[in-house]
Coordinates of C-alpha atoms in Angstrom, one line a residue:
M1 CA 32.3 -31.0 12.9
T2 CA 34.8 -33.5 11.5
F3 CA 35.4 -35.2 8.2
S4 CA 33.8 -38.4 9.6
S5 CA 30.6 -36.6 10.3
I6 CA 30.0 -36.0 6.6
P7 CA 28.4 -39.1 5.0
L8 CA 30.1 -38.7 1.6
L9 CA 33.5 -38.3 3.1
S10 CA 33.3 -40.7 6.0
S11 CA 33.7 -43.7 3.7
I12 CA 37.3 -42.6 2.9
P13 CA 39.6 -44.4 5.3
L14 CA 42.3 -41.8 5.2
L15 CA 40.0 -39.1 6.5
D16 CA 39.1 -41.1 9.6
R17 CA 42.7 -40.4 10.7
V18 CA 42.3 -36.7 10.5
P19 CA 41.2 -34.8 13.7
D20 CA 39.2 -31.6 13.6
L21 CA 42.0 -29.2 12.8
G22 CA 39.9 -26.5 11.3
L23 CA 40.1 -28.3 7.9
L24 CA 36.3 -27.9 7.8
H25 CA 36.2 -24.2 7.9
Q26 CA 34.4 -22.6 10.8
R27 CA 33.1 -19.4 9.3
V28 CA 34.9 -16.4 10.8
S29 CA 33.2 -13.2 9.7
S30 CA 35.2 -10.2 8.6
D31 CA 33.5 -8.1 11.2
T32 CA 34.7 -10.4 14.0
I33 CA 38.3 -10.3 12.7
Q34 CA 38.3 -6.6 12.4
K35 CA 36.9 -6.2 15.9
E36 CA 39.6 -8.5 17.3
N37 CA 42.3 -6.5 15.5
A38 CA 40.9 -3.0 15.7
S39 CA 44.1 -1.7 17.5
C40 CA 46.3 -3.4 14.9
S41 CA 44.7 -2.2 11.7
D42 CA 47.2 0.5 11.1
L43 CA 50.5 -1.1 10.1
K44 CA 52.1 1.9 8.5
G45 CA 55.9 1.8 9.0
R46 CA 55.8 -2.0 9.9
N47 CA 57.8 -4.4 7.7
V48 CA 56.5 -7.7 6.4
L49 CA 58.3 -10.2 4.2
V50 CA 56.2 -12.8 2.4
T51 CA 58.1 -15.7 0.7
G52 CA 56.1 -17.4 -2.0
G53 CA 54.1 -14.2 -2.1
T54 CA 53.5 -13.8 -5.8
S55 CA 50.5 -16.2 -6.1
G56 CA 47.9 -18.2 -4.1
I57 CA 47.8 -17.9 -0.4
G58 CA 51.0 -15.9 -0.2
A59 CA 49.7 -13.3 -2.5
A60 CA 46.4 -13.0 -0.6
I61 CA 48.3 -12.6 2.7
A62 CA 50.6 -10.0 1.2
L63 CA 47.6 -7.9 0.1
S64 CA 46.0 -8.3 3.5
F65 CA 49.1 -6.6 5.1
A66 CA 49.5 -4.1 2.3
K67 CA 46.0 -2.7 2.6
R68 CA 46.8 -1.9 6.2
G69 CA 49.8 0.2 5.2
A70 CA 52.6 -2.2 5.9
N71 CA 55.9 -2.0 4.0
L72 CA 55.5 -5.1 1.8
H73 CA 58.4 -7.2 0.6
I74 CA 57.5 -10.3 -1.4
A75 CA 59.9 -13.1 -2.6
G76 CA 59.6 -15.7 -5.3
R77 CA 60.6 -16.4 -8.9
N78 CA 57.8 -14.8 -10.9
A79 CA 58.8 -11.1 -11.4
D80 CA 55.8 -10.4 -13.7
A81 CA 53.3 -11.7 -11.2
A82 CA 55.1 -9.7 -8.5
S83 CA 54.8 -6.5 -10.4
Q84 CA 51.1 -6.9 -10.9
L85 CA 50.6 -7.8 -7.2
L86 CA 52.6 -4.8 -5.9
S87 CA 50.6 -2.5 -8.1
K88 CA 47.4 -3.9 -6.6
A89 CA 48.9 -3.6 -3.1
K90 CA 49.6 0.1 -3.7
S91 CA 46.0 0.7 -4.8
L92 CA 44.6 -1.1 -1.8
C93 CA 46.8 0.9 0.6
L94 CA 45.7 4.2 -1.0
E95 CA 42.1 3.1 -0.7
S96 CA 42.6 2.6 3.1
W97 CA 45.0 5.5 3.6
P98 CA 44.4 8.2 0.9
G99 CA 47.5 10.3 0.3
Y100 CA 49.8 7.9 2.1
N101 CA 52.9 7.6 -0.2
D102 CA 55.5 6.3 2.2
Q103 CA 54.7 2.6 1.8
V104 CA 57.6 0.5 0.6
L105 CA 56.7 -2.2 -2.0
Q106 CA 59.5 -4.4 -3.2
F107 CA 60.1 -7.8 -4.9
H108 CA 63.0 -10.0 -4.2
S109 CA 63.9 -13.0 -6.5
F110 CA 65.1 -16.3 -5.1
D111 CA 64.8 -20.0 -5.8
A112 CA 63.4 -21.5 -2.7
S113 CA 64.2 -25.1 -3.7
L114 CA 68.0 -24.5 -3.5
I115 CA 69.8 -24.5 -0.2
S116 CA 72.5 -22.2 -1.7
D117 CA 70.0 -19.6 -2.9
N118 CA 68.0 -19.7 0.3
K119 CA 71.2 -18.8 2.2
R120 CA 72.0 -15.9 -0.3
F121 CA 68.5 -14.6 -0.1
A122 CA 68.2 -14.9 3.7
N123 CA 71.5 -13.1 4.3
E124 CA 70.5 -10.3 1.9
M125 CA 67.2 -9.9 3.8
R126 CA 69.0 -9.9 7.1
I127 CA 71.2 -7.0 6.0
L128 CA 68.3 -5.1 4.4
F129 CA 66.0 -5.3 7.4
E130 CA 68.8 -4.6 9.9
E131 CA 69.2 -1.3 8.1
K132 CA 65.4 -0.8 8.4
G133 CA 65.3 -1.4 12.1
G134 CA 64.0 -4.9 12.1
L135 CA 61.4 -7.3 10.5
D136 CA 58.0 -7.3 12.1
F137 CA 56.4 -10.2 10.2
L138 CA 57.8 -13.1 8.3
V139 CA 55.2 -15.1 6.4
M140 CA 56.4 -18.2 4.6
T141 CA 54.1 -19.8 2.1
Q142 CA 56.5 -21.2 -0.6
G143 CA 55.6 -24.7 -1.6
G144 CA 53.8 -27.2 -3.8
I145 CA 51.7 -30.3 -3.6
G146 CA 52.9 -33.9 -3.9
N147 CA 51.9 -35.4 -7.3
G148 CA 53.7 -38.8 -7.1
Q149 CA 56.4 -37.9 -9.6
R150 CA 59.8 -37.7 -8.0
K151 CA 61.7 -34.5 -8.8
E152 CA 65.1 -33.6 -7.4
T153 CA 66.8 -30.3 -7.1
S154 CA 70.2 -29.6 -8.7
E155 CA 71.6 -30.1 -5.2
G156 CA 70.2 -33.7 -5.1
H157 CA 67.3 -33.3 -2.7
E158 CA 63.6 -34.3 -3.1
W159 CA 62.1 -31.1 -4.5
L160 CA 59.3 -30.5 -2.0
L161 CA 61.5 -31.4 0.9
A162 CA 63.9 -28.6 -0.1
L163 CA 61.0 -26.2 -0.8
H164 CA 59.0 -26.8 2.3
D165 CA 61.5 -27.7 4.9
F166 CA 65.0 -26.6 4.1
S167 CA 63.9 -23.3 2.7
R168 CA 61.7 -22.2 5.6
Y169 CA 64.2 -23.4 8.2
I170 CA 67.0 -21.5 6.6
V171 CA 65.0 -18.3 6.1
A172 CA 63.5 -18.3 9.6
A173 CA 66.8 -19.2 11.4
T174 CA 68.8 -16.6 9.4
L175 CA 66.3 -13.8 10.1
L176 CA 65.8 -14.4 13.8
P177 CA 68.3 -11.6 14.7
I178 CA 66.3 -9.0 12.8
L179 CA 63.0 -10.4 14.0
K180 CA 64.3 -9.7 17.5
L181 CA 64.9 -6.1 16.6
A182 CA 61.2 -5.5 15.8
R183 CA 58.6 -4.7 18.5
R184 CA 57.8 -8.4 18.8
G185 CA 58.8 -10.3 15.6
V186 CA 56.2 -12.8 14.4
V187 CA 56.6 -15.8 12.0
I188 CA 53.7 -17.3 10.2
D189 CA 54.6 -20.7 8.6
V190 CA 51.7 -21.8 6.4
L191 CA 51.8 -25.5 5.6
S192 CA 49.7 -28.6 5.9
A193 CA 48.8 -29.9 9.4
G194 CA 50.8 -32.6 11.1
V195 CA 47.7 -34.8 11.3
W196 CA 49.5 -38.1 11.1
N197 CA 51.0 -39.1 14.5
K198 CA 53.9 -41.3 13.3
F199 CA 55.8 -40.3 10.3
D200 CA 58.8 -42.0 8.7
D201 CA 61.7 -39.9 10.2
E202 CA 64.2 -42.4 8.9
N203 CA 63.5 -41.7 5.2
L204 CA 62.7 -38.0 4.9
E205 CA 64.0 -37.9 1.3
L206 CA 61.3 -40.5 0.5
V207 CA 63.8 -42.7 -1.2
G208 CA 61.9 -45.6 -2.9
K209 CA 58.6 -44.0 -2.1
S210 CA 56.2 -42.0 -4.2
P211 CA 56.3 -38.3 -3.3
D212 CA 52.5 -38.2 -3.5
F213 CA 50.1 -36.0 -1.5
Y214 CA 49.9 -38.5 1.4
H215 CA 53.7 -39.1 1.8
V216 CA 54.6 -35.4 1.4
A217 CA 51.9 -34.2 3.8
S218 CA 52.6 -36.8 6.4
R219 CA 56.2 -35.9 6.4
D220 CA 56.1 -32.1 6.2
G221 CA 53.2 -31.4 8.6
P222 CA 54.9 -32.9 11.6
I223 CA 58.3 -31.4 10.7
H224 CA 56.7 -27.9 10.8
D225 CA 55.0 -28.7 14.1
I226 CA 58.4 -29.6 15.5
M227 CA 59.9 -26.4 14.0
A228 CA 57.2 -24.4 15.8
L229 CA 58.0 -26.1 19.1
E230 CA 61.8 -25.7 18.7
F231 CA 61.9 -22.2 17.4
N232 CA 59.7 -21.0 20.2
Q233 CA 61.8 -22.7 22.9
R234 CA 65.1 -21.7 21.4
C235 CA 64.2 -18.1 20.7
P236 CA 61.2 -17.0 22.9
E237 CA 61.7 -13.4 21.9
V238 CA 60.1 -14.3 18.5
I239 CA 56.7 -15.8 18.1
Y240 CA 56.8 -18.7 15.6
N241 CA 53.4 -19.9 14.4
H242 CA 52.6 -23.0 12.3
L243 CA 49.2 -22.2 10.6
Y244 CA 47.4 -24.9 8.7
P245 CA 45.7 -23.7 5.5
G246 CA 43.2 -26.5 5.2
P247 CA 41.3 -26.7 1.9
T248 CA 41.8 -23.2 0.7
Q249 CA 40.7 -22.1 -2.8
T250 CA 43.8 -21.3 -4.9
D251 CA 45.3 -22.3 -8.2
L252 CA 47.7 -24.7 -6.5
T253 CA 46.6 -27.9 -8.1
S254 CA 46.2 -26.4 -11.6
T255 CA 49.8 -25.1 -11.5
N256 CA 51.5 -28.1 -10.0
N257 CA 50.8 -31.0 -12.4
T258 CA 49.1 -33.0 -9.7
G259 CA 47.2 -35.5 -11.8
F260 CA 43.5 -36.0 -12.3
I261 CA 42.5 -37.2 -8.8
I262 CA 44.3 -34.6 -6.7
K263 CA 43.7 -31.8 -9.3
Y264 CA 39.9 -32.2 -9.5
G265 CA 39.3 -33.9 -6.2
F266 CA 41.1 -31.2 -4.2
A267 CA 39.4 -28.5 -6.3
A268 CA 36.0 -30.0 -5.5
T269 CA 36.8 -30.3 -1.8
T270 CA 37.8 -26.7 -1.5
R271 CA 34.7 -25.5 -3.3
I272 CA 32.4 -27.6 -1.0
I273 CA 34.0 -27.1 2.4
G274 CA 36.9 -24.7 1.8
Q275 CA 37.4 -21.0 2.1
S276 CA 38.7 -18.4 -0.2
A277 CA 42.4 -17.4 -0.1
E278 CA 41.3 -13.9 0.9
R279 CA 39.3 -15.1 3.9
F280 CA 42.2 -17.3 5.0
A281 CA 44.6 -14.3 4.6
E282 CA 42.5 -12.4 7.2
I283 CA 42.9 -15.4 9.5
A284 CA 46.6 -15.4 9.0
Y285 CA 46.6 -11.6 9.7
N286 CA 44.6 -12.3 12.8
V287 CA 47.0 -14.8 14.1
A288 CA 50.0 -12.6 13.3
T289 CA 48.7 -9.6 15.1
K290 CA 47.1 -11.2 18.1
W291 CA 50.6 -11.1 19.8
E292 CA 50.6 -7.3 19.6
A293 CA 49.1 -7.1 23.1
S294 CA 51.9 -9.2 24.6
R295 CA 54.8 -7.3 23.1
G296 CA 55.5 -5.8 26.5
E297 CA 56.3 -9.2 28.1
R298 CA 59.9 -9.7 29.1
P299 CA 61.6 -12.1 26.6
G300 CA 62.6 -15.3 28.1
D301 CA 59.8 -15.6 30.6
A302 CA 58.9 -19.2 31.2
S303 CA 55.3 -18.3 30.2
N304 CA 56.6 -17.5 26.8
N305 CA 58.3 -20.9 26.2
A306 CA 56.5 -23.4 24.0
T307 CA 55.6 -26.7 25.5
D308 CA 53.9 -29.8 24.2
E309 CA 50.7 -28.4 25.7
D310 CA 51.1 -24.9 24.6
C311 CA 52.5 -24.8 21.1
R312 CA 51.7 -22.0 18.6
T313 CA 50.0 -24.2 16.0
W314 CA 46.7 -23.1 14.5
G315 CA 43.9 -24.6 12.5
A316 CA 42.5 -23.1 9.3
S317 CA 40.0 -21.0 11.2
G318 CA 42.6 -19.6 13.6
E319 CA 41.7 -22.1 16.4
K320 CA 44.5 -23.5 18.6
V321 CA 45.6 -27.0 17.8
K322 CA 47.8 -29.4 19.9
V323 CA 50.8 -31.1 18.2
R324 CA 50.4 -34.9 18.0
E325 CA 52.2 -37.2 20.5
Y326 CA 55.0 -38.6 18.3
P327 CA 56.4 -35.3 16.9
S328 CA 56.1 -33.9 20.5
R329 CA 58.6 -36.4 21.8
A330 CA 61.9 -34.8 22.9
E331 CA 64.0 -37.3 21.1
V332 CA 62.1 -36.9 17.8
R333 CA 62.3 -33.1 18.1
A334 CA 66.0 -33.3 18.7
K335 CA 66.5 -35.7 15.8
I336 CA 64.6 -33.5 13.3
W337 CA 66.3 -30.3 14.5
K338 CA 69.7 -31.9 14.2
W339 CA 68.8 -33.2 10.7
L340 CA 67.8 -29.6 9.6
E341 CA 71.0 -28.2 10.9
T342 CA 73.2 -30.8 9.3
A343 CA 71.4 -30.8 5.9
T344 CA 71.4 -27.0 5.5
G345 CA 74.5 -26.0 7.4
V346 CA 72.6 -23.4 9.2
T347 CA 72.4 -23.2 13.1
I348 CA 70.9 -20.7 15.5
A349 CA 73.5 -18.8 17.4

């Protein structure tokens, strides 16, 4: 089923451009997910870092890993919310594993909108997890939603560009060495789908344009598709996944000053055709642990390299999705990657 198959929504021109990327949730039962991941349900001793993990989708994913016994590290700016979340995580773990007291639960503060603080944070995490023997799962959910009001960081960048693109690139690129130390390091990058084929790669800072929902999504979705392609090709020892959240029920619009249309329109859409953050968290867990069976593959095998036809991009129900034609082009990928390196000053060794 696609958006255009729903009479009420098919009259909206923008939605005709959106392919079936799992944005209309195909119900995946908890029983099915548990059956697929039965061998991976015990994550005791495994390390997971969730950026943007104090609220919304990030918090739900953090709890999904914590209840399976994983050592949980969450990063963000809200220490009070983090304290409450970690307390809940401990309770969930003890419900699953009575008497297990070796779980590590820790909050790390950082401002994801600043290149300088992303570098500080990522380097601290690299040192921390090197001492712990590696990072098994990196889940990145930090972000916001375009509301049409331009906001720049103290470093002079469009705020959501810094939060979505620079932050996640810096964190992932810096932590690649300690992801390689794990059994098979996995990255889950949760961000909107690259549903628009052509995006304005000459004006990524959106100068002279409104940073509204359309412009932000049409820019950032393809960038993260490209990041998935490039990270997987450049570092095949680590599994980098771009997972589209679709209309997931969170407090995102109520906490991001999005304006009347987006705030209530998005809320209504998620209520009608969306899924809960908890259900999406199980799908994120499912995608993250599906690679467990392949951890014995020799790193660098051609079969592990990402191609235009075999990219680790996933819809909101965990179904595989192909990257659109324009961001798949070699010259576009090279251009965006070079831009990320130049803008952040971070390269992959």
